[in-house]
Coordinates of C-alpha atoms in Angstrom, one line a residue:
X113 CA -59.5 39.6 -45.9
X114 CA -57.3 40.9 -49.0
X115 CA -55.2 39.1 -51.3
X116 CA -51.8 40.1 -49.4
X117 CA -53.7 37.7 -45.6
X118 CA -54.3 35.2 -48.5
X119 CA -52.3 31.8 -48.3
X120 CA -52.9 28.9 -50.6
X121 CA -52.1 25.3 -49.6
X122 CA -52.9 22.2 -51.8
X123 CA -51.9 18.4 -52.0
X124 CA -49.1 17.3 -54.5
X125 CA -47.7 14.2 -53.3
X126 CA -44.8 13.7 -55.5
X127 CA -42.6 15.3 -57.8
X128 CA -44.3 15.1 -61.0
X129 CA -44.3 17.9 -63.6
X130 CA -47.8 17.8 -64.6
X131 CA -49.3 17.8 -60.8
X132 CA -46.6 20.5 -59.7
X133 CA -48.0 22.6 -62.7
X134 CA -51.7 22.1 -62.3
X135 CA -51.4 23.3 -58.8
X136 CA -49.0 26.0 -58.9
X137 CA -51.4 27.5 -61.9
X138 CA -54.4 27.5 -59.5
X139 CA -52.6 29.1 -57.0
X140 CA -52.1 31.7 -59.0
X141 CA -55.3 32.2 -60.1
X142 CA -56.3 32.2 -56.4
X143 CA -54.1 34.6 -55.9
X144 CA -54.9 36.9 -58.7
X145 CA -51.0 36.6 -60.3
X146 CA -52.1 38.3 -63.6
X147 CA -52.8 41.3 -61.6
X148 CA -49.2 41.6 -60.6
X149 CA -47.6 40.0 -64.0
X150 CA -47.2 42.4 -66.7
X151 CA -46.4 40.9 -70.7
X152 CA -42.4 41.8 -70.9
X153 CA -42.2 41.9 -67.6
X154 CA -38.5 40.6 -65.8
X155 CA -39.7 38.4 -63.4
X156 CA -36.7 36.5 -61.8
X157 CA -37.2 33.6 -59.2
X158 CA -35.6 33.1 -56.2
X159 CA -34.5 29.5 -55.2
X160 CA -33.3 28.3 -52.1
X161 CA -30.0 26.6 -53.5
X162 CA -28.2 26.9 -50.1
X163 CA -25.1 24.5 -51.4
X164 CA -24.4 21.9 -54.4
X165 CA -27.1 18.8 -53.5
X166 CA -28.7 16.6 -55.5
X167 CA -33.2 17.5 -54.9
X168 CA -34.3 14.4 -53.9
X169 CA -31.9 15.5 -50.2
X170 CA -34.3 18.2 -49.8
X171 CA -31.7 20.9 -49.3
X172 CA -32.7 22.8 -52.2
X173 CA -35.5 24.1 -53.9
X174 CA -36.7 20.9 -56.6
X175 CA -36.1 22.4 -59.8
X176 CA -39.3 21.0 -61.0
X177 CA -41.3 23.6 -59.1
X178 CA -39.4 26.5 -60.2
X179 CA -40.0 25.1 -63.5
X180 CA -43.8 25.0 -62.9
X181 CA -43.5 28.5 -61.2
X182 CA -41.5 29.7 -64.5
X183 CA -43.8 28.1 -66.9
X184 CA -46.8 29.7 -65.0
X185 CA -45.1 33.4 -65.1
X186 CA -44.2 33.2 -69.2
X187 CA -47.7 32.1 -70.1
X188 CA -48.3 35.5 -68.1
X189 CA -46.0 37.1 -70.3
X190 CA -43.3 37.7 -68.3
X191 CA -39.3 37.1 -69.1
X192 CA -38.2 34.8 -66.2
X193 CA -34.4 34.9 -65.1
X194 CA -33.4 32.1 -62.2
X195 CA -31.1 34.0 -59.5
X196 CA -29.3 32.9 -55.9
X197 CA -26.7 33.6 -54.7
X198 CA -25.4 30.5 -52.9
X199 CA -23.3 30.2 -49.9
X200 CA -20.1 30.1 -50.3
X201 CA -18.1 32.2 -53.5
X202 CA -20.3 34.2 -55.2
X203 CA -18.4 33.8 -59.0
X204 CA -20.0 33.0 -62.2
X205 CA -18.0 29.5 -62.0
X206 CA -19.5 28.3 -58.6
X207 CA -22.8 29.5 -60.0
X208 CA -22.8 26.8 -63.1
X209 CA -21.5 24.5 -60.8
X210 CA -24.4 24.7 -58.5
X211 CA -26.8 24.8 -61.4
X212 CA -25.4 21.6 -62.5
X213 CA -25.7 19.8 -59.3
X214 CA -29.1 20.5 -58.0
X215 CA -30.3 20.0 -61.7
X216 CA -31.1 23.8 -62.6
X217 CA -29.5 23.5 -65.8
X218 CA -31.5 20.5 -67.5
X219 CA -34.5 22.5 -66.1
X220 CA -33.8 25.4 -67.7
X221 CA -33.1 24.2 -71.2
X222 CA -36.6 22.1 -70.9
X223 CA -38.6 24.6 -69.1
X224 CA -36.9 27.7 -71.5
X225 CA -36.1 29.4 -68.6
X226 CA -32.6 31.9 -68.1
X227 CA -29.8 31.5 -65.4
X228 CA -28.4 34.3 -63.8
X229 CA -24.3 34.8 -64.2
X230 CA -24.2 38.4 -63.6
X231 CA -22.0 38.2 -60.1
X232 CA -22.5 42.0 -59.4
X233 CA -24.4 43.5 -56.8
X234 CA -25.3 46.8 -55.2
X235 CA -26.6 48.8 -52.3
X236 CA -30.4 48.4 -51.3
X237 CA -31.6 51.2 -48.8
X238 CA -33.6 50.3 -46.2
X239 CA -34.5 53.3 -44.2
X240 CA -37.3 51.6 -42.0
X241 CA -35.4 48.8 -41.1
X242 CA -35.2 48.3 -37.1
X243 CA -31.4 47.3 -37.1
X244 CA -29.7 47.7 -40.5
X245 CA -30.5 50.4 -42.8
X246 CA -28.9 49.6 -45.9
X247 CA -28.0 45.1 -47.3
X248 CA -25.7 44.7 -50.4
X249 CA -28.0 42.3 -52.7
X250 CA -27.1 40.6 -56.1
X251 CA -27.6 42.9 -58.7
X252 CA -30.4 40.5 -60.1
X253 CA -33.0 41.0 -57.6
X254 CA -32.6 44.8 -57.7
X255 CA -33.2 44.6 -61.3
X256 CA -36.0 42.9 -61.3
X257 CA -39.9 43.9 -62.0
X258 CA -40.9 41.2 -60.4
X259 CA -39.3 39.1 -57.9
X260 CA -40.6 35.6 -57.0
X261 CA -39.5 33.6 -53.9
X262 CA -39.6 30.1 -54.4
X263 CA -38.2 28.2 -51.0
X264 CA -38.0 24.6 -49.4
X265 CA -39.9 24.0 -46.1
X266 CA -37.2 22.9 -43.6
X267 CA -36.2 23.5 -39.9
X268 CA -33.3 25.8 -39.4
X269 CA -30.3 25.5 -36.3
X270 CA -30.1 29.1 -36.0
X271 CA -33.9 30.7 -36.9
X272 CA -36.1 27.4 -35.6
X273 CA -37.6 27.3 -39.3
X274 CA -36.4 28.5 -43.5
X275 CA -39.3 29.2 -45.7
X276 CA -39.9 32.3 -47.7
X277 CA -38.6 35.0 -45.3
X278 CA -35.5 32.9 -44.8
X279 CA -34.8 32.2 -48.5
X280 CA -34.5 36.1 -48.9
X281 CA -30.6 36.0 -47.0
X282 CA -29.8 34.4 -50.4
X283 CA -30.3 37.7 -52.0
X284 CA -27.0 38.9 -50.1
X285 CA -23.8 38.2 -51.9
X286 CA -21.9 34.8 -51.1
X287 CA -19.4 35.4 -48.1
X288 CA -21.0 39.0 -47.2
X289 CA -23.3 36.3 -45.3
X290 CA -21.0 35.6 -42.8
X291 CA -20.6 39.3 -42.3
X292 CA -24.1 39.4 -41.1
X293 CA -23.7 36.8 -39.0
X294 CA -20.8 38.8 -37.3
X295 CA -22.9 42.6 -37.0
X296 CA -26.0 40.4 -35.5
X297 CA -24.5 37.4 -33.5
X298 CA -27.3 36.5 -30.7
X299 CA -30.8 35.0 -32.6
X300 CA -33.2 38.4 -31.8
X301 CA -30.7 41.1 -33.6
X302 CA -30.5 38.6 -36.6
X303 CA -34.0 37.9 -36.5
X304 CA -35.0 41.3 -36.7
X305 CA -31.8 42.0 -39.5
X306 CA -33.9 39.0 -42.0
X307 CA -36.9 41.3 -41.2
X308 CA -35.6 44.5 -42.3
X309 CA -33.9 42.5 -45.2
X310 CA -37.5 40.8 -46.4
X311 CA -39.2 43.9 -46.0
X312 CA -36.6 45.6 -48.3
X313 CA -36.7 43.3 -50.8
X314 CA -40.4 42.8 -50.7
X315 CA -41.1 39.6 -53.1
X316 CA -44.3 40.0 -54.8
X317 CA -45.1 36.0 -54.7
X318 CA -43.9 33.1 -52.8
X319 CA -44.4 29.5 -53.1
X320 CA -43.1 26.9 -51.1
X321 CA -42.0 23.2 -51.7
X322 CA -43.4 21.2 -49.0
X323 CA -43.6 18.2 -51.2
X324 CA -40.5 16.4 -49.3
X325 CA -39.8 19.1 -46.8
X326 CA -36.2 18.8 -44.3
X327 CA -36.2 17.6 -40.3
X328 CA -33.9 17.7 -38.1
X329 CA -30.4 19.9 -38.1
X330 CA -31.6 21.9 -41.5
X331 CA -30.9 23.7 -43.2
X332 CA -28.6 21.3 -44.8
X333 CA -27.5 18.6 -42.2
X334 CA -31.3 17.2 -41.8
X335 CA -33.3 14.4 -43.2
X336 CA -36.1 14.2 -45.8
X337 CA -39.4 14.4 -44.3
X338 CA -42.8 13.9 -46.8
X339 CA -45.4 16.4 -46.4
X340 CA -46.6 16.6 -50.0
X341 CA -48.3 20.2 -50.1
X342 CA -47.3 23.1 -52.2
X343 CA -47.8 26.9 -50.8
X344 CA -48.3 30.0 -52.3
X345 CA -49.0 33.4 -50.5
X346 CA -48.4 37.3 -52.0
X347 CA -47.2 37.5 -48.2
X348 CA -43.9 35.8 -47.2
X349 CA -45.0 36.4 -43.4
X350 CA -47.9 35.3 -43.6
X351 CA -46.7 32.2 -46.0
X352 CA -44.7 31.0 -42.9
X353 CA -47.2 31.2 -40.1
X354 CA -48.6 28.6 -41.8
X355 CA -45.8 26.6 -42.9
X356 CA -44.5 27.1 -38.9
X357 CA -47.8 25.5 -38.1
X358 CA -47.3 22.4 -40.4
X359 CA -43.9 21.0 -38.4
X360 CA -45.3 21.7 -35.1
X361 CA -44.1 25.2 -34.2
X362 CA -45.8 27.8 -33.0
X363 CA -45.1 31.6 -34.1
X364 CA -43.5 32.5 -30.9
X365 CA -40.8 29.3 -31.7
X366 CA -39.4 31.6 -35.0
X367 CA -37.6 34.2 -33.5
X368 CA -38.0 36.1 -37.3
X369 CA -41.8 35.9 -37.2
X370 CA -41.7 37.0 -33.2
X371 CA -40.0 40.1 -34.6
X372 CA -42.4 40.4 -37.9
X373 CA -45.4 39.9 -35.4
X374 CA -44.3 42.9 -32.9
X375 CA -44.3 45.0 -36.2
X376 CA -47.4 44.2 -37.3
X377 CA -46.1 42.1 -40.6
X378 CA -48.3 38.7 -39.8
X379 CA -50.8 37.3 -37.3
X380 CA -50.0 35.8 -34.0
X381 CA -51.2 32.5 -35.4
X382 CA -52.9 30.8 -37.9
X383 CA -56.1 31.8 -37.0
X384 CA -55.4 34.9 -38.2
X385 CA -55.1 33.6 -41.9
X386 CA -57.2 33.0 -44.8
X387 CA -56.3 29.5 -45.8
X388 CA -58.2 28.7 -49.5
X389 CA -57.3 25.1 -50.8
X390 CA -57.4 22.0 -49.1
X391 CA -57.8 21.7 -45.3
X392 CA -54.1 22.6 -44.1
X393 CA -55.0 20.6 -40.9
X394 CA -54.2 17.3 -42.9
X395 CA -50.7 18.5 -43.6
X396 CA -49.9 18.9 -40.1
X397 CA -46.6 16.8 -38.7
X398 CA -46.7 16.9 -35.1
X399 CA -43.9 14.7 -34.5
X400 CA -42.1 16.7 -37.1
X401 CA -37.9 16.6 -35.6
X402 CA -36.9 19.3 -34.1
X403 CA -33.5 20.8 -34.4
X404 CA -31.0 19.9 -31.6
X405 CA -30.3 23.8 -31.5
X406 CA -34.1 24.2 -29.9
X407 CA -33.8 26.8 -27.2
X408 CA -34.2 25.2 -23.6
X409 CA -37.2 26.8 -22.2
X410 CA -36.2 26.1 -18.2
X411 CA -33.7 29.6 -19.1
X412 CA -36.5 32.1 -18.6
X413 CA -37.2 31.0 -15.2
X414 CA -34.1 31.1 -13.9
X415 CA -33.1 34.2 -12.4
X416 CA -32.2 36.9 -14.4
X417 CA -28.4 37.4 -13.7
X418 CA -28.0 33.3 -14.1
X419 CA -29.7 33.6 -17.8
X420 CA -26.7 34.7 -20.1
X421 CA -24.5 31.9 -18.4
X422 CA -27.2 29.4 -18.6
X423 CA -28.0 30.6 -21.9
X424 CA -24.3 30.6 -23.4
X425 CA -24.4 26.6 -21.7
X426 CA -27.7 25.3 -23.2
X427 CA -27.1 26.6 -26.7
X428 CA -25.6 23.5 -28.7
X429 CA -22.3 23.9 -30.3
X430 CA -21.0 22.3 -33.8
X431 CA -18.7 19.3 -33.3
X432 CA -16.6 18.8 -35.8
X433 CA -16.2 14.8 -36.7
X434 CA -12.1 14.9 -37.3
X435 CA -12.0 11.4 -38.5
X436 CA -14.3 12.1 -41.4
X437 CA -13.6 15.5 -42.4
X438 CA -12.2 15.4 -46.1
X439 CA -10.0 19.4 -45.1
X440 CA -11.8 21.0 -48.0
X441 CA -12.1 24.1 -45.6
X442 CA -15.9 25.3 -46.5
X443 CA -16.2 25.7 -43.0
X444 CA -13.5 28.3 -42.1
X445 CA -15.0 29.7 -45.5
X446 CA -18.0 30.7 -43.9
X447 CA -17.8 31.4 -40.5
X448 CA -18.2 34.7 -39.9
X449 CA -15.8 34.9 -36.5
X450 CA -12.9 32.9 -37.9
X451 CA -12.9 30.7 -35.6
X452 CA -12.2 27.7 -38.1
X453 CA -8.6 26.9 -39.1
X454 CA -7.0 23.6 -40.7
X455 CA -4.9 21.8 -39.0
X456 CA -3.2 18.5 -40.8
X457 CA -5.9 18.9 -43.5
X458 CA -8.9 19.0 -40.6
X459 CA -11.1 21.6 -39.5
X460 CA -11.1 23.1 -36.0
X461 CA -12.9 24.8 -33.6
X462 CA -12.1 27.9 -31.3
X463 CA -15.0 27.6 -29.4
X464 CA -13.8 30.9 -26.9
X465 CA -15.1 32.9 -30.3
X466 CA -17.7 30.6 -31.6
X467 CA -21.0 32.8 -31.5
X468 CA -23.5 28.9 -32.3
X469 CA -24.6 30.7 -36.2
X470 CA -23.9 27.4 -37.4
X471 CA -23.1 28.3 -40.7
X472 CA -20.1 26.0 -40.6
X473 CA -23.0 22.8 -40.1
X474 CA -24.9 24.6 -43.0
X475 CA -22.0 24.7 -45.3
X476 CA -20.1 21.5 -44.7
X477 CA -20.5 19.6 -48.3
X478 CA -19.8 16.2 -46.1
X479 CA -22.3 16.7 -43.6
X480 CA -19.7 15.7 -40.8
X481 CA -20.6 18.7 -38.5
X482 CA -23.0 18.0 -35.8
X483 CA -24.7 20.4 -33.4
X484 CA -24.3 19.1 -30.2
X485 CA -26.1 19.9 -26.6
X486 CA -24.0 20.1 -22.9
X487 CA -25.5 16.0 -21.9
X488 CA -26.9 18.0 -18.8
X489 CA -29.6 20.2 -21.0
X490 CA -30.7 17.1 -23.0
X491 CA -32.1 15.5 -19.2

């Protein structure tokens, strides 16, 4: 197999710099960075900073991998500038602020490593994408020689899993997120939408923090869940057929790498990888939670004119808790239907718009929306 089928996978059991370095630096060798690396290269690293949390939540990327990941790419030569683009505003002020909090900006003045402020973005054509042919992404990406992905291994209410494909929808400006969620509202047109996006942006390396990986409701609304293995592929598909493998889903369960598959972008399983490291089967949670947002799988046997009202029942909805919503209004900030409004300082829900993206559950700083199942699909 080449380079690009090639995914690493090694133990690193807690968040130390040294260990994080070590193995991130042999991943590269495996994976013959220096070949891609250039001296003055701009190499800029992609996070997954989905809102203001603190790393040991395991919402975010840990800064001290992307500190690894930065230290590995200078001593390669290359000029390393962090960039995401949050959810949420998309302003130079809400940038520092989510530095601060998930502890970017100590990393970066001990790991001499640049923050990206630059709030612009512009048009990426994408004229072999199956359902959008053009994304707005943050001007930093576009810019860049060299683009790294760097995500956190966590379940996902809407796409079943967030790795490295998922961690790309950063790259689209702050609340022109919830615009995609309105163009591609049902889970296949969106699925195939993060496909055309990945393959547009193309990252030329991806790692993954699996150290203390998320279960449950993620992307933000789940629990900490130990794993402690860092990944690296040239790949991002084939990155997450393995990390799809590790919390006990199968490639058909990620409706992104169903579509990536039928394209011929990654393997049906992981038997079709080349796995160098240690033996991945050791990583492996089975009882890894689930999010409540699973799809039921009794629909497809239904008859076919009973499966878009059994469908529309079965998917979960978010239930807003009233009595412990603080009215900060995140949530009408990012839904992409506007289905959210305040009413005496809390949130609610028009449900006869709701389209179950669940960014409202992904964005709420309090955590006090849950995704909850009809009590007749949870027999």
């Amino acid at each position: 197999m080449s380079l690009e089928n090639r995914v690493c996978i090694n133990s690193c059991e807690e968040y130390d710099s040294r260990r994080i370095y070590a193995v991130i630096q042999e991943q590269f060798r495996q994976l013959n960075a220096a070949e891609l690396v250039k001296p003055g290269m701009k190499a800029v690293i992609k996070p997954n900073l989905v809102l203001k949390s603190k790393p040991e939540a395991a919402v975010v990327t840990h800064p001290l991998v992307v500190a690894a990941v930065a230290s590995c790419l200078q001593e390669l030569g290359a000029e390393v500038l962090v960039a995401e683009s949050p959810g949420g505003l998309y302003t130079p002020g809400a940038l520092r602020a989510s530095y601060h909090a998930c502890g970017y900006s100590d990393a970066a003045k001990s790991y001499g490593f640049a923050l990206n402020e630059d709030c612009s973005s512009r048009e990426l054509k994408t004229p072999g994408g199956a359902v959008s042919k053009t994304f707005e992404v943050i001007a930093p990406i576009l810019d860049a020689d060299l683009i790294v992905d760097v995500c956190k291994l966590k379940t996902h209410c809407m796409m079943g899993l967030s790795a490295a494909v998922k961690n790309m929808f950063g790259v689209v400006p702050g609340l022109m997120k919830p615009e995609l969620h309105c163009r591609f509202p049902e889970k296949a047109p969106f699925a195939e939408m993060l496909v055309d996006l990945c393959c547009g942006v193309r990252p030329h390396l991806c790692v993954v923090d699996a150290i203390t990986a998320m279960e449950g409701n993620g992307p933000s609304g789940g629990n900490p869940r130990f794993v402690g293995a860092l990944l690296s592929a040239r790949d991002p598909f084939y990155l997450d057929v393995l990390c799809a493998g590790l919390v006990g889903m199968k490639t058909a369960d990620i409706p992104y790498l169903q579509a990536a598959h039928s394209r011929g972008l990654c393997p049906a399983d992981i038997d079709g990888l080349e796995i160098i490291g240690e033996n991945y089967r050791s990583f492996i949670a089975p009882d890894f939670v689930q999010p409540e947002s699973k799809t039921s799988n009794f629909i497809e046997h239904l008859p076919r004119f009973l499966q878009p009202l059994a469908a529309r029942l079965a998917t979960p909805a978010p239930r807003i808790r009233a009595k412990d919503c603080v009215g900060c209004g995140k949530c009408a900030e990012s839904c992409p239907q506007h289905t959210i409004k305040l009413e005496n300082r809390r949130a609610q829900i028009d449900y006869s718009h709701c389209i179950r993206c669940y960014c409202c559950h992904e964005m709420c700083p309090q955590h006090v929306i849950d995704i909850k199942r009809m009590p007749l699909f949870k027999l």
